[in-house]
C-alpha positions in Angstrom: 63.1 89.0 85.2 65.5 91.9 85.9 66.8 92.4 89.4 66.5 95.7 91.1 68.8 96.9 93.9 65.9 98.0 96.2 64.3 94.6 95.8 67.5 92.8 96.7 68.1 95.1 99.7 64.6 94.4 101.0 64.9 90.7 100.6 68.3 90.6 102.3 67.1 92.7 105.2 64.0 90.6 105.6 66.0 87.3 105.6 68.6 88.7 108.1 65.9 89.8 110.5 64.1 86.5 110.2 67.2 84.5 111.1 68.8 86.7 113.7 70.3 83.9 115.9 71.9 82.1 113.0 73.1 85.3 111.4 74.8 86.4 114.6 76.4 83.0 115.0 77.7 83.1 111.4 79.1 86.7 111.8 80.8 85.9 115.1 82.4 82.8 113.7 83.7 84.6 110.6 84.9 87.4 112.9 86.9 85.1 115.2 88.3 83.0 112.3 89.5 86.0 110.3 90.9 87.6 113.4 93.1 84.5 113.9 94.2 84.6 110.2 95.0 88.3 110.4 97.0 88.0 113.6 98.9 85.0 112.2 99.9 86.9 109.0 100.9 90.1 110.8 102.8 88.2 113.5 104.9 86.6 110.7 105.5 90.0 109.1 106.6 91.5 112.4 109.0 88.6 113.1 110.5 89.1 109.6 111.0 92.8 110.3 112.7 91.9 113.7 115.4 89.9 111.9 116.5 92.9 109.8 119.2 93.9 112.3 121.0 90.6 111.5 121.6 91.5 107.8 125.0 92.1 106.5 126.9 89.2 108.2 126.3 90.4 111.8 126.7 87.3 114.0 126.2 88.8 117.5 125.3 92.0 119.1 126.8 93.3 122.3 124.2 95.5 124.1 125.5 97.9 126.6 123.6 99.2 129.6 121.7 102.5 128.8 123.7 104.1 131.6 127.1 102.7 130.6 129.9 105.1 131.0 132.1 106.4 128.2 135.0 104.4 129.7 133.1 101.2 129.7 131.9 101.7 126.1 135.5 102.6 125.0 136.9 99.5 126.8 134.5 97.2 124.9 135.2 99.0 121.6 138.9 98.7 122.1 138.7 95.0 122.9 136.6 94.3 119.8 139.0 96.4 117.6 142.0 94.6 118.9 140.6 91.1 118.6 142.0 89.2 115.5 138.7 87.2 115.4 136.6 90.3 114.7 136.3 91.3 111.0 134.2 94.4 111.5 132.3 96.3 114.3 129.5 98.8 113.9 128.8 100.9 117.0 125.2 102.1 117.4 125.0 104.9 119.9 121.8 105.8 121.7 120.8 108.5 119.2 121.3 106.1 116.3 119.3 103.4 118.2 116.5 106.0 118.6 116.6 106.9 114.9 116.3 103.2 114.0 113.4 102.9 116.5 111.6 105.9 115.0 112.1 104.6 111.5 110.8 101.2 112.5 107.7 102.5 114.3 107.0 105.5 112.0 103.4 104.4 111.9 103.0 104.4 115.7 103.6 107.9 117.0 102.3 107.0 120.5 105.0 104.4 120.8 107.7 106.8 119.6 106.5 109.4 122.2 107.0 106.8 125.0 110.7 106.3 124.2 113.7 108.7 124.5 117.3 108.1 123.3 118.4 107.9 127.0 116.6 104.7 127.7 117.8 102.7 124.6 120.9 100.7 125.0 123.9 101.5 122.8 125.3 98.4 121.0 128.1 96.9 119.0 127.1 94.8 115.9 129.9 92.3 115.3 130.9 90.4 112.2 133.6 87.7 113.1 136.2 86.5 110.7 135.3 82.9 111.5 131.7 81.9 111.0 132.0 78.7 113.0 129.2 78.6 115.6 131.4 77.5 118.4 134.0 80.2 117.7 131.3 82.8 117.5 129.8 81.6 120.8 133.3 81.7 122.5 134.0 85.1 121.2 130.7 86.6 122.2 130.9 85.1 125.6 134.1 87.0 126.3 132.1 90.2 126.4 129.2 89.1 128.6 131.0 89.7 131.8 132.6 93.0 130.9 131.6 96.1 132.9 128.6 98.0 131.3 127.5 95.1 129.1 123.8 94.3 129.5 123.5 91.3 127.1 125.1 89.5 124.2 122.6 88.2 121.6 123.7 85.7 119.0 122.3 85.7 115.5 121.8 82.0 115.1 119.9 81.7 118.4 118.0 85.0 117.8 116.8 84.1 114.3 116.0 80.5 115.3 114.0 81.7 118.4 112.1 84.3 116.3 111.3 81.8 113.5 110.2 79.1 116.0 108.0 81.6 117.8 106.5 82.7 114.4 106.1 79.1 113.1 104.4 77.7 116.2 102.1 80.7 116.6 101.1 80.7 113.0 100.5 77.0 113.0 98.1 77.2 115.9 96.3 80.3 114.6 95.9 79.0 111.1 94.7 75.6 112.3 92.1 77.2 114.5 91.1 79.6 111.8 90.7 76.8 109.2 88.3 74.9 111.5 86.3 78.1 112.3 86.1 79.1 108.6 84.7 75.7 107.9 82.2 76.2 110.7 81.3 79.6 109.3 80.6 78.2 105.9 78.3 75.6 107.4 76.5 78.2 109.6 75.9 80.5 106.6 74.8 77.5 104.5 72.2 76.6 107.2 71.1 80.2 107.7 70.4 80.5 103.9 68.7 77.1 103.7 66.4 78.1 106.6 65.6 81.4 105.0 64.7 79.7 101.7 62.7 77.0 103.5 60.7 79.7 105.3 59.9 81.3 101.9 59.5 78.1 99.9 55.9 79.0 98.9 57.0 82.4 97.5 59.9 80.8 95.6 57.4 78.3 94.0 55.2 81.1 92.9 58.2 83.1 91.5 59.2 80.0 89.5 55.6 79.6 88.2 55.6 83.2 86.9 58.9 82.8 85.1 61.6 83.8 87.6 65.0 82.3 86.7 67.1 80.4 89.3 69.6 83.3 89.3 66.8 85.8 90.1 66.0 83.7 93.1 69.6 83.0 94.0 71.0 86.5 94.1 69.2 87.9 97.2 70.2 84.9 99.2 73.8 85.0 98.0 74.0 88.7 98.9 72.7 87.7 102.3 75.7 85.3 102.7 78.0 88.0 101.3 76.8 90.5 103.9 77.4 88.0 106.8 80.9 87.4 105.6 81.6 91.1 105.0 80.4 92.1 108.4 82.5 89.5 110.1 85.5 90.7 108.2 84.8 94.4 109.0 84.7 93.4 112.7 87.9 91.4 112.5 90.0 94.1 110.9 90.1 96.6 113.9 90.4 93.7 116.3 93.5 92.4 114.5 95.1 95.8 114.4 94.4 96.3 118.1 95.9 92.9 119.0 99.0 93.5 116.8 99.5 97.0 118.3 99.3 95.5 121.8 101.8 92.8 120.9 104.1 95.5 119.5 103.9 97.5 122.7 104.8 94.5 124.8 107.6 93.0 122.7 109.3 96.3 122.0 109.2 97.5 125.6 112.8 98.7 126.5 112.8 96.4 129.5 112.1 93.2 127.6 114.7 91.0 125.9 116.3 92.9 123.0 115.6 90.0 120.7 112.0 91.2 120.1 112.6 94.9 120.0 112.6 95.0 116.2 109.1 93.5 116.0 107.0 95.9 114.0 104.2 95.9 111.5 103.8 98.9 109.2 100.5 100.5 108.1 100.9 99.3 104.5 101.3 95.7 105.7 98.2 96.1 107.9 96.3 97.5 105.0 97.3 94.5 102.8 96.0 92.1 105.4 92.8 94.1 105.9 92.1 93.7 102.1 92.9 90.0 102.4 90.4 89.6 105.3 87.7 91.4 103.4 88.2 89.1 100.3 88.2 86.0 102.4 85.2 87.1 104.4 83.2 87.7 101.2 84.3 84.4 99.7 83.2 82.5 102.8 79.8 84.1 102.7 79.3 83.6 99.0 80.5 80.0 99.0 78.2 79.1 101.9 75.2 80.8 100.4 75.9 79.5 96.8 76.0 75.9 98.0 72.8 76.3 100.0 70.9 77.9 97.2 72.1 75.5 94.6 71.1 72.5 96.7 67.7 73.9 97.5 66.8 74.8 94.0 68.0 71.4 92.7 65.6 69.6 95.0 
């Protein structure tokens, strides 16, 4: 027997309406689990982007107050230039900081509009001659109390904090997602089994008139695929909304500078969206395939 698209569509629609409660439970579970997966992936990506400022041997950054005077900035610059423990210094003024910010958040025009160069702190990115942690700490600490200095952030501490934050959050989210994905497979499996049980007489008749197992399987497998796909389609905008919210909070100019490089680009969001669609479809197909195979083997 050949399958027709309209036949499959009718069968899938009928089964979904017949098991509304289980269908909703399956879709919601897939949605929540994939949302956790998406947030975990994009959070790790954002943290990786936040560490870019530490490339090139920069060991600590001296952030000035946004309103620091030229004399205060010059005094810090002079102290760094004259220190024998400093190998190189890169001064980032407010305009350059703003340009970095706009490059980083090129995909978020609303965030760029909320920031002006005047509210961003100028900074000195310092590469010491000695890479010993204690020496770097002692050198950086000399500038913490200088007039006009807002904060000194050390690379080792910054990167470790960012990585720990990413690791713990990802572990929690992936663990929760794994449990929920397992639950989603079981819910879809039970929904398909109930749909097949309700139509067991029709299935027996179809087998008697020569229908193959695959002819019977496909509509039910498409039903599972639809449940997984809908859950994924709901998860994608939720994930993007959550990540945009996290970005807006972590990159606020009043928060610790450590997280101000946290950003997720649209291409990275698109990649995770494709991943969620694939995983959602796989969850639906796996659950329905197991259910159909077990039922037809009985």
